[in-house]
mmCIF file of C-alpha atoms and ligand atoms in Angstrom:
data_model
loop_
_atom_site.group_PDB
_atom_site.id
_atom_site.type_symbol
_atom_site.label_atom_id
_atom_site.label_comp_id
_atom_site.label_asym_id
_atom_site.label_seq_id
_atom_site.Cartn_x
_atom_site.Cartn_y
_atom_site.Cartn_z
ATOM 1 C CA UNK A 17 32.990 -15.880 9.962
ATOM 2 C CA UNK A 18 31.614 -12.646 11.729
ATOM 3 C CA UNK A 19 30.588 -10.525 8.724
ATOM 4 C CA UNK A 20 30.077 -6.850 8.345
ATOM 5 C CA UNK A 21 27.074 -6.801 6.338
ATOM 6 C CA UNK A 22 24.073 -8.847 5.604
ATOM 7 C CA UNK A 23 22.171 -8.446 2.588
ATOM 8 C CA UNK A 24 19.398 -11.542 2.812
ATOM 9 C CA UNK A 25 16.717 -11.915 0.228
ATOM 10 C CA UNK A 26 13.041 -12.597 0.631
ATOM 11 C CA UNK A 27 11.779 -14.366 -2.469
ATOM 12 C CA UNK A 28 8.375 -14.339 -0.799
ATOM 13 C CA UNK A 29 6.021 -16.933 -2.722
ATOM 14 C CA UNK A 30 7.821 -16.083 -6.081
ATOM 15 C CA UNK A 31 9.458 -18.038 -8.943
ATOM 16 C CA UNK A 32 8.873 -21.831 -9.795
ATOM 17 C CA UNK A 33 11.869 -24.178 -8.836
ATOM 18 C CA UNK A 34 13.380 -23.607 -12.149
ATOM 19 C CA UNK A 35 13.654 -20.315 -11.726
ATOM 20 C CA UNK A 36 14.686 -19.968 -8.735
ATOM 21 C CA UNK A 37 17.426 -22.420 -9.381
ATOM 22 C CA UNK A 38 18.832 -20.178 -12.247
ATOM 23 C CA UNK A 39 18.593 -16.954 -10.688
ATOM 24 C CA UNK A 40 20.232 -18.571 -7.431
ATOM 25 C CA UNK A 41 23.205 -19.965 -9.709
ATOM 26 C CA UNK A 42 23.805 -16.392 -11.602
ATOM 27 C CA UNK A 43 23.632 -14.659 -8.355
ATOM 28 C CA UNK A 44 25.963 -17.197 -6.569
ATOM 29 C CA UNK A 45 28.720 -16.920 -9.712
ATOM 30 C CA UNK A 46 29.208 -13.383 -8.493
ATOM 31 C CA UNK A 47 29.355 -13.671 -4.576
ATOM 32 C CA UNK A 48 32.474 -13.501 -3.414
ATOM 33 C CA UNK A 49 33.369 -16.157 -0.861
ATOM 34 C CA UNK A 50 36.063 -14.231 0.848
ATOM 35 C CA UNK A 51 34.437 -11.187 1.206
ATOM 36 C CA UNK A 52 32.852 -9.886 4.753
ATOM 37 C CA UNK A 53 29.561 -9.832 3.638
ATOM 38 C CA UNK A 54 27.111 -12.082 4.184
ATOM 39 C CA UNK A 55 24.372 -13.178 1.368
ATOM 40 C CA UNK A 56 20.840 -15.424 2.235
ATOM 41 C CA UNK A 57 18.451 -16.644 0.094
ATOM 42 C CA UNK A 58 15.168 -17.255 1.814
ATOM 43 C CA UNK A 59 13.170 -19.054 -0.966
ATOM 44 C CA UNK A 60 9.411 -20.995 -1.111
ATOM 45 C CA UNK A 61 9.577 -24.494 0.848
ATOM 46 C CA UNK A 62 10.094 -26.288 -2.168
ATOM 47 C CA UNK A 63 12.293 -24.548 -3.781
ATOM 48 C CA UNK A 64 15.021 -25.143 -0.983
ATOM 49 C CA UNK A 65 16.686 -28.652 -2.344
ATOM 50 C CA UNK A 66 17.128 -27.098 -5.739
ATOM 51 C CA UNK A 67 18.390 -23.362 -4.447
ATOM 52 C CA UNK A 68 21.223 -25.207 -1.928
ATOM 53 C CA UNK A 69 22.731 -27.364 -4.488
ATOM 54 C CA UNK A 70 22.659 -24.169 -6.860
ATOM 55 C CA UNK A 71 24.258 -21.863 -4.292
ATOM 56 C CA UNK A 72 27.728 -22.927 -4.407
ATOM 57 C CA UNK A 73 28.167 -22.719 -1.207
ATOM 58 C CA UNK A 74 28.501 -18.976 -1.737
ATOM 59 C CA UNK A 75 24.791 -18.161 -0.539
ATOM 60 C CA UNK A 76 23.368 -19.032 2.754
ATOM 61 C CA UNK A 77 19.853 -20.869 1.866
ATOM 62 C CA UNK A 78 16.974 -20.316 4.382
ATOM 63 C CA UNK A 79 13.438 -20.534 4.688
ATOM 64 C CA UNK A 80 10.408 -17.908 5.242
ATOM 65 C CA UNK A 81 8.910 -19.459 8.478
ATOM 66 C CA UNK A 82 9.411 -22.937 10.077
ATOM 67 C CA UNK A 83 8.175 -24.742 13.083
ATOM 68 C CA UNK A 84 10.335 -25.040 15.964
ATOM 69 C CA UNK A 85 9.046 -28.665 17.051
ATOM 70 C CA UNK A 86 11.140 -31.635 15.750
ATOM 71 C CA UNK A 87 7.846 -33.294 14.786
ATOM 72 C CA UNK A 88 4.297 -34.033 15.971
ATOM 73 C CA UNK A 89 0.604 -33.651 15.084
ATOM 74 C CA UNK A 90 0.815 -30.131 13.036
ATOM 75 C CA UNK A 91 -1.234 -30.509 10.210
ATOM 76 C CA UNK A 92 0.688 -28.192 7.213
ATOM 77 C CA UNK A 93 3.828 -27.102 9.388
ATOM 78 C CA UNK A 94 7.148 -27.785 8.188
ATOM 79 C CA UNK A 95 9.847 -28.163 11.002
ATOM 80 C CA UNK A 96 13.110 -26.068 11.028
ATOM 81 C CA UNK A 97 14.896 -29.619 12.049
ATOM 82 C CA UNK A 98 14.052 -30.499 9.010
ATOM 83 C CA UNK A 99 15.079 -27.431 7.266
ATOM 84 C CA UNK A 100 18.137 -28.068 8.816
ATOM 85 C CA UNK A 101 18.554 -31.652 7.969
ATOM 86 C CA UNK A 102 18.407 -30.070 4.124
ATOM 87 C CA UNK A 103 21.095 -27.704 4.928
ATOM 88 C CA UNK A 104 19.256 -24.761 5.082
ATOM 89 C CA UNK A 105 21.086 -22.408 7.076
ATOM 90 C CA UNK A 106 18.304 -19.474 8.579
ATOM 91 C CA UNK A 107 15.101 -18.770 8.889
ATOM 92 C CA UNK A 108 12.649 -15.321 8.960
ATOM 93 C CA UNK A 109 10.750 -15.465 11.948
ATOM 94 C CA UNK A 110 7.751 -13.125 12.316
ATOM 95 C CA UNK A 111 7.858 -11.251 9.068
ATOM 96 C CA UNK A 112 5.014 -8.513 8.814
ATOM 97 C CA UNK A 113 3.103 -10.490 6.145
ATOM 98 C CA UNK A 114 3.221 -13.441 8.917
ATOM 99 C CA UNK A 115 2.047 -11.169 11.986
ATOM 100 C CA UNK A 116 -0.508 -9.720 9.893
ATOM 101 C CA UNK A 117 -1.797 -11.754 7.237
ATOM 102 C CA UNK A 118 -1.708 -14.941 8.801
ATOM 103 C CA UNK A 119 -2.220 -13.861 12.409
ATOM 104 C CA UNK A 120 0.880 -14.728 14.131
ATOM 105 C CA UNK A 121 1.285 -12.871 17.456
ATOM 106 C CA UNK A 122 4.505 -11.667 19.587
ATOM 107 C CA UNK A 123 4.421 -14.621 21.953
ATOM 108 C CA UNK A 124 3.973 -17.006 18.566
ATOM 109 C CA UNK A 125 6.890 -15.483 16.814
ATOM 110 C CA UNK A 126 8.698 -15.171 20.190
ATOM 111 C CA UNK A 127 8.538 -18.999 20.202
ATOM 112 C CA UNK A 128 9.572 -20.033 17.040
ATOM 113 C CA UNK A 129 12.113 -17.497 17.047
ATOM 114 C CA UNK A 130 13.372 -18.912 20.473
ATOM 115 C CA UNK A 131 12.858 -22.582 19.766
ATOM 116 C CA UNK A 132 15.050 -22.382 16.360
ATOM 117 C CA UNK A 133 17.578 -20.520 17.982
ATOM 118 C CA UNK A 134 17.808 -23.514 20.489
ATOM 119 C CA UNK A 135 18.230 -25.681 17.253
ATOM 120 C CA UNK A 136 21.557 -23.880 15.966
ATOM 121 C CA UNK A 137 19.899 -22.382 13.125
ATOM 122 C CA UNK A 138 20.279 -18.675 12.407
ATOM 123 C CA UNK A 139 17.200 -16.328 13.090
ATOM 124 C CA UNK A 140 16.524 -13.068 10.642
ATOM 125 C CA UNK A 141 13.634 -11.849 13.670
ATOM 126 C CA UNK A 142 11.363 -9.340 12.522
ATOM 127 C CA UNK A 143 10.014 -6.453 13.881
ATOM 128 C CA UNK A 144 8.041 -3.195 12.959
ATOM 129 C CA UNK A 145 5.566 -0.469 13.527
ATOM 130 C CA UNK A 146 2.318 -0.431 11.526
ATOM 131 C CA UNK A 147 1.543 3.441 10.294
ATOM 132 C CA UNK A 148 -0.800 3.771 12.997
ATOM 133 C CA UNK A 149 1.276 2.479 15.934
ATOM 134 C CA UNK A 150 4.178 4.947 14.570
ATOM 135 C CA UNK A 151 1.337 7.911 14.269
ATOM 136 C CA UNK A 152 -0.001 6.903 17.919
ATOM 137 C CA UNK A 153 4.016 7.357 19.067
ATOM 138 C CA UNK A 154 4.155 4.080 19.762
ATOM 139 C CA UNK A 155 6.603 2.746 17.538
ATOM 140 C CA UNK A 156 9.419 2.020 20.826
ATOM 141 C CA UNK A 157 6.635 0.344 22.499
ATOM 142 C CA UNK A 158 5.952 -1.798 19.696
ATOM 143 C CA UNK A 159 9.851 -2.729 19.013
ATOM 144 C CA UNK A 160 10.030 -3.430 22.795
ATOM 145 C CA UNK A 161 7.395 -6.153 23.192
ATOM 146 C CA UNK A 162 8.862 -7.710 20.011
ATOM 147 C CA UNK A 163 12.048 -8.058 20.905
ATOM 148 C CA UNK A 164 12.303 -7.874 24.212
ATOM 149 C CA UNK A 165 11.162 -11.957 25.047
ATOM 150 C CA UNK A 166 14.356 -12.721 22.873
ATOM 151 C CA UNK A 167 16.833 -10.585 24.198
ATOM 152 C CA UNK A 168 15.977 -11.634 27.568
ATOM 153 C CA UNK A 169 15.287 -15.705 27.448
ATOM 154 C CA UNK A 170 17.778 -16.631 24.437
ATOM 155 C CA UNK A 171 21.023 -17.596 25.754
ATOM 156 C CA UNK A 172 24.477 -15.963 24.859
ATOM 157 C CA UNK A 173 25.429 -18.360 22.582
ATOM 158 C CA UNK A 174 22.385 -18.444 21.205
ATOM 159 C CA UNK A 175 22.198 -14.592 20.601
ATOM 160 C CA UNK A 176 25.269 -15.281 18.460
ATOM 161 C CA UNK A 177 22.596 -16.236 15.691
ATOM 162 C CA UNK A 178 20.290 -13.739 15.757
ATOM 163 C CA UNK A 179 20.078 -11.296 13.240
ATOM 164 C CA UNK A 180 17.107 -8.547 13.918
ATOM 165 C CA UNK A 181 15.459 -6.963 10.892
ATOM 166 C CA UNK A 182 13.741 -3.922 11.700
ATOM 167 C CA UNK A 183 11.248 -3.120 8.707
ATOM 168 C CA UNK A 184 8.507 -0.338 9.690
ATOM 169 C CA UNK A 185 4.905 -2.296 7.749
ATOM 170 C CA UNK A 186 4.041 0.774 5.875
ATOM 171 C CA UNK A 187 7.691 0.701 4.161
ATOM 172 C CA UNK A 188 7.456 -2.727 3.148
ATOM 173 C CA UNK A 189 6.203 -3.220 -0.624
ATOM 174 C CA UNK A 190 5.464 0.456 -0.802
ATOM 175 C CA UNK A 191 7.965 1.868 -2.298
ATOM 176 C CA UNK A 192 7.958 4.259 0.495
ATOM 177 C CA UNK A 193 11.381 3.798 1.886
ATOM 178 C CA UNK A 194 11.403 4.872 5.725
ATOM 179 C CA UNK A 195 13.667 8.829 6.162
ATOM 180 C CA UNK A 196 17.361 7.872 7.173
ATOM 181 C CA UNK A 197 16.315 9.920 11.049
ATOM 182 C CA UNK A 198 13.653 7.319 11.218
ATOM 183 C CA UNK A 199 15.742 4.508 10.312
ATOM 184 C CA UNK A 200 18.443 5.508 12.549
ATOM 185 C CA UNK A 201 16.075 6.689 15.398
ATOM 186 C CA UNK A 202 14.573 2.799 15.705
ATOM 187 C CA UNK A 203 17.770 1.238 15.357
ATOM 188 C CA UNK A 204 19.597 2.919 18.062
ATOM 189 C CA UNK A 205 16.509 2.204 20.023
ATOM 190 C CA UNK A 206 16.885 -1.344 19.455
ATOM 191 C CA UNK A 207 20.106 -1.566 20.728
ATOM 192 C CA UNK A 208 19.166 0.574 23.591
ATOM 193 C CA UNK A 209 17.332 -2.182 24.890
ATOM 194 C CA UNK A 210 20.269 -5.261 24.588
ATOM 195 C CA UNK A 211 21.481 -5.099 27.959
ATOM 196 C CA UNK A 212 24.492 -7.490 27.539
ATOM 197 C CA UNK A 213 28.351 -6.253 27.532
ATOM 198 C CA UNK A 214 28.671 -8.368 24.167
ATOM 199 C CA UNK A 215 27.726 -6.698 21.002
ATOM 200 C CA UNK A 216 24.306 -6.227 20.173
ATOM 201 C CA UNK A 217 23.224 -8.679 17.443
ATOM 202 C CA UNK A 218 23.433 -7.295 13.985
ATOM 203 C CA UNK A 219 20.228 -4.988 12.881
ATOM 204 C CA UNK A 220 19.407 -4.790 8.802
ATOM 205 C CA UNK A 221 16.758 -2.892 7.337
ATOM 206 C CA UNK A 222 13.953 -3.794 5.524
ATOM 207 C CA UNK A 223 11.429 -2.257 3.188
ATOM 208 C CA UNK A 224 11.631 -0.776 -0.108
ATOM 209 C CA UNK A 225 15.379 -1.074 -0.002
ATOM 210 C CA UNK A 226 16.410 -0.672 -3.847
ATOM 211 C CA UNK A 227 20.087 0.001 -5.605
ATOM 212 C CA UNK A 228 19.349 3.541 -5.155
ATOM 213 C CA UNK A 229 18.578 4.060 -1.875
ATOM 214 C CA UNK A 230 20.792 0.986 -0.585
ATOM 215 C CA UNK A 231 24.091 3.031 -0.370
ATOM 216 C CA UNK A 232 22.730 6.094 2.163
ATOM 217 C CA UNK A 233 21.002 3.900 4.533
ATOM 218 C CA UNK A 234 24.223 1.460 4.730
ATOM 219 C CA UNK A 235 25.623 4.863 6.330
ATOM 220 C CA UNK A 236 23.769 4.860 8.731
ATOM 221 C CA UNK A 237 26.453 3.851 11.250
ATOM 222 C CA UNK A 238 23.689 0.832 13.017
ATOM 223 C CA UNK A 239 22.566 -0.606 10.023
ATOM 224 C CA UNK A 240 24.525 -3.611 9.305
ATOM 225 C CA UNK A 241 22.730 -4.265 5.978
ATOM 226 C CA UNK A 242 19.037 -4.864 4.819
ATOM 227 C CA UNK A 243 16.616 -7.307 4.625
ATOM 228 C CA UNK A 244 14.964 -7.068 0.347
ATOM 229 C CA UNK A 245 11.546 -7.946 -1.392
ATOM 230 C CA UNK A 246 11.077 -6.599 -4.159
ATOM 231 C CA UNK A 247 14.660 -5.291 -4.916
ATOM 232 C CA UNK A 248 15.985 -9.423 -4.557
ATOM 233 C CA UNK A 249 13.750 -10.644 -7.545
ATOM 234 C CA UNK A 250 16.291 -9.808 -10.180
ATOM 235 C CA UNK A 251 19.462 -10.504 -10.759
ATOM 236 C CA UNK A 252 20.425 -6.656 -11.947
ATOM 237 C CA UNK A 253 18.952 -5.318 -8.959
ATOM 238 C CA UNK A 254 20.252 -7.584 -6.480
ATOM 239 C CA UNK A 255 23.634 -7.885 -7.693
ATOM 240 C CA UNK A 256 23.378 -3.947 -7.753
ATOM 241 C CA UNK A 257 22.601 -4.495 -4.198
ATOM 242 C CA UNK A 258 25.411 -6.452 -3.352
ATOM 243 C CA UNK A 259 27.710 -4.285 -5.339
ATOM 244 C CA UNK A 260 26.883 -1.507 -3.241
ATOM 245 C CA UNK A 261 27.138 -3.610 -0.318
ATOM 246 C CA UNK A 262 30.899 -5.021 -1.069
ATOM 247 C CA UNK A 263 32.025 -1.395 -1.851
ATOM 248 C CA UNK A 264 30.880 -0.132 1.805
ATOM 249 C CA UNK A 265 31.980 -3.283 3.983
HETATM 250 P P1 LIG B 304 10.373 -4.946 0.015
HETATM 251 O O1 LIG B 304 10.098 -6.153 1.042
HETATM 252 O O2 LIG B 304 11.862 -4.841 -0.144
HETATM 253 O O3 LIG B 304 9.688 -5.371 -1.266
HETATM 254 O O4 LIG B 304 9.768 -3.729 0.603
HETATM 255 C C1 LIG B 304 10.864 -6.279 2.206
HETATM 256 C C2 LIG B 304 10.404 -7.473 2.990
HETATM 257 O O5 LIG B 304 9.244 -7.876 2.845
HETATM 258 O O6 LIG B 304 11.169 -8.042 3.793
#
């Protein structure tokens, strides 16, 4: 189903199984399964088995990071294949905490955003200017060398599972939501670089998206929903969320 809005949460390294379970089940007993918009769940590793049999079906279940190899000798990786084997439906490829924290460079994260698009799985790729970069005008630059290797090696029907998720690094866990110019400025940027005839892959927002921000920068004409931290850790706030986004789809 082609959906007008994405609202995908990212649990980060939150919540024991339990509760993730339960918060999973009270969120999913309010989705609506007919509606156009489109609800993930990205969860700790082990939390997966217990959040897809608590979903009812009604939220998408994916994972923070994966490896794109089937198998082989990767000490500590876990493989999307088998992600997928669980029923997992997407995984966040090159979230800032990744790319910074743990090192992971555009040519990693172009991989393992390539390679799991080869797979079938859906990709939330994303992308984003530190403070500096955006104070040094580079912020375009940046965006380009992230997305660029996917938008110009992924197939076409690969592309059909790519969701981008531009979230500027200094917004993210701030508080400090980015202006609605600046949102709007790197998103039409974004798709000024997709050179296909089809549609450019849905864009969300991420960082410091809360129930009172949420319904101005869905507006924004290119925003096609957001990407939430801290906002996705309750069930008032995210079903808030969701509200919002059901009224504006
Ligand atoms: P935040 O996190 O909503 O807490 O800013 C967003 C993210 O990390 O994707």
């Amino acid at each position: 189903m082609a959906c007008s809005s994405y609202l995908i949460a990212n649990w980060k390294m939150h919540f024991s199984i339990e509760e993730a379970r339960a918060l999973i089940e009270n969120f999913g007993s309010i989705v609506r399964k007919d509606s156009q918009v489109y609800v993930g769940v990205a969860p700790t590793m082990l939390c997966i088995p217990d959040c897809l049999s608590a979903s009812r079906d009604r939220v998408q279940v994916g994972a923070q990071n994966a490896h794109w190899q089937k198998s082989g000798a990767l000490t500590g990786e876990v493989s999307a294949h088998t992600l997928q084997e669980l029923g997992a439906t997407f995984v966040i490829c090159g979230h800032s905490e990744r790319r910074h924290q743990f090192g992971e460079s555009n040519e990693l994260v172009a991989s393992r955003t390539l390679g799991i698009l080869e797979l079938g799985m859906q990709v939330v790729h994303c992308v984003g200017e530190t403070i500096d970069e955006r104070g040094a005008g580079l912020t375009n630059q940046v965006l380009f060398e992230q997305i660029d290797p996917i938008f110009s090696k992924a197939t076409a029907d690969q592309l059909k599972n790519l969701i981008i998720a531009y979230e500027p690094v200094w917004a993210i866990g701030t508080g400090r939501v980015a202006e609605i110019s600046e949102i709007q400025e790197a998103h039409c940027y974004i798709q000024s670089i997709w050179r296909s005839g089809s549609p450019c892959p849905p864009i969300l927002y991420g960082g410091s998206v809360k129930p009172d921000n949420y319904s101005s920068i869905l507006e924004i004409p290119e925003v096609r929903g957001a990407l939430v931290g801290g906002a996705s850790l309750t069930y008032e706030s995210f079903s808030a969320l969701y509200q919002i986004a059901l009224e504006q789809a």
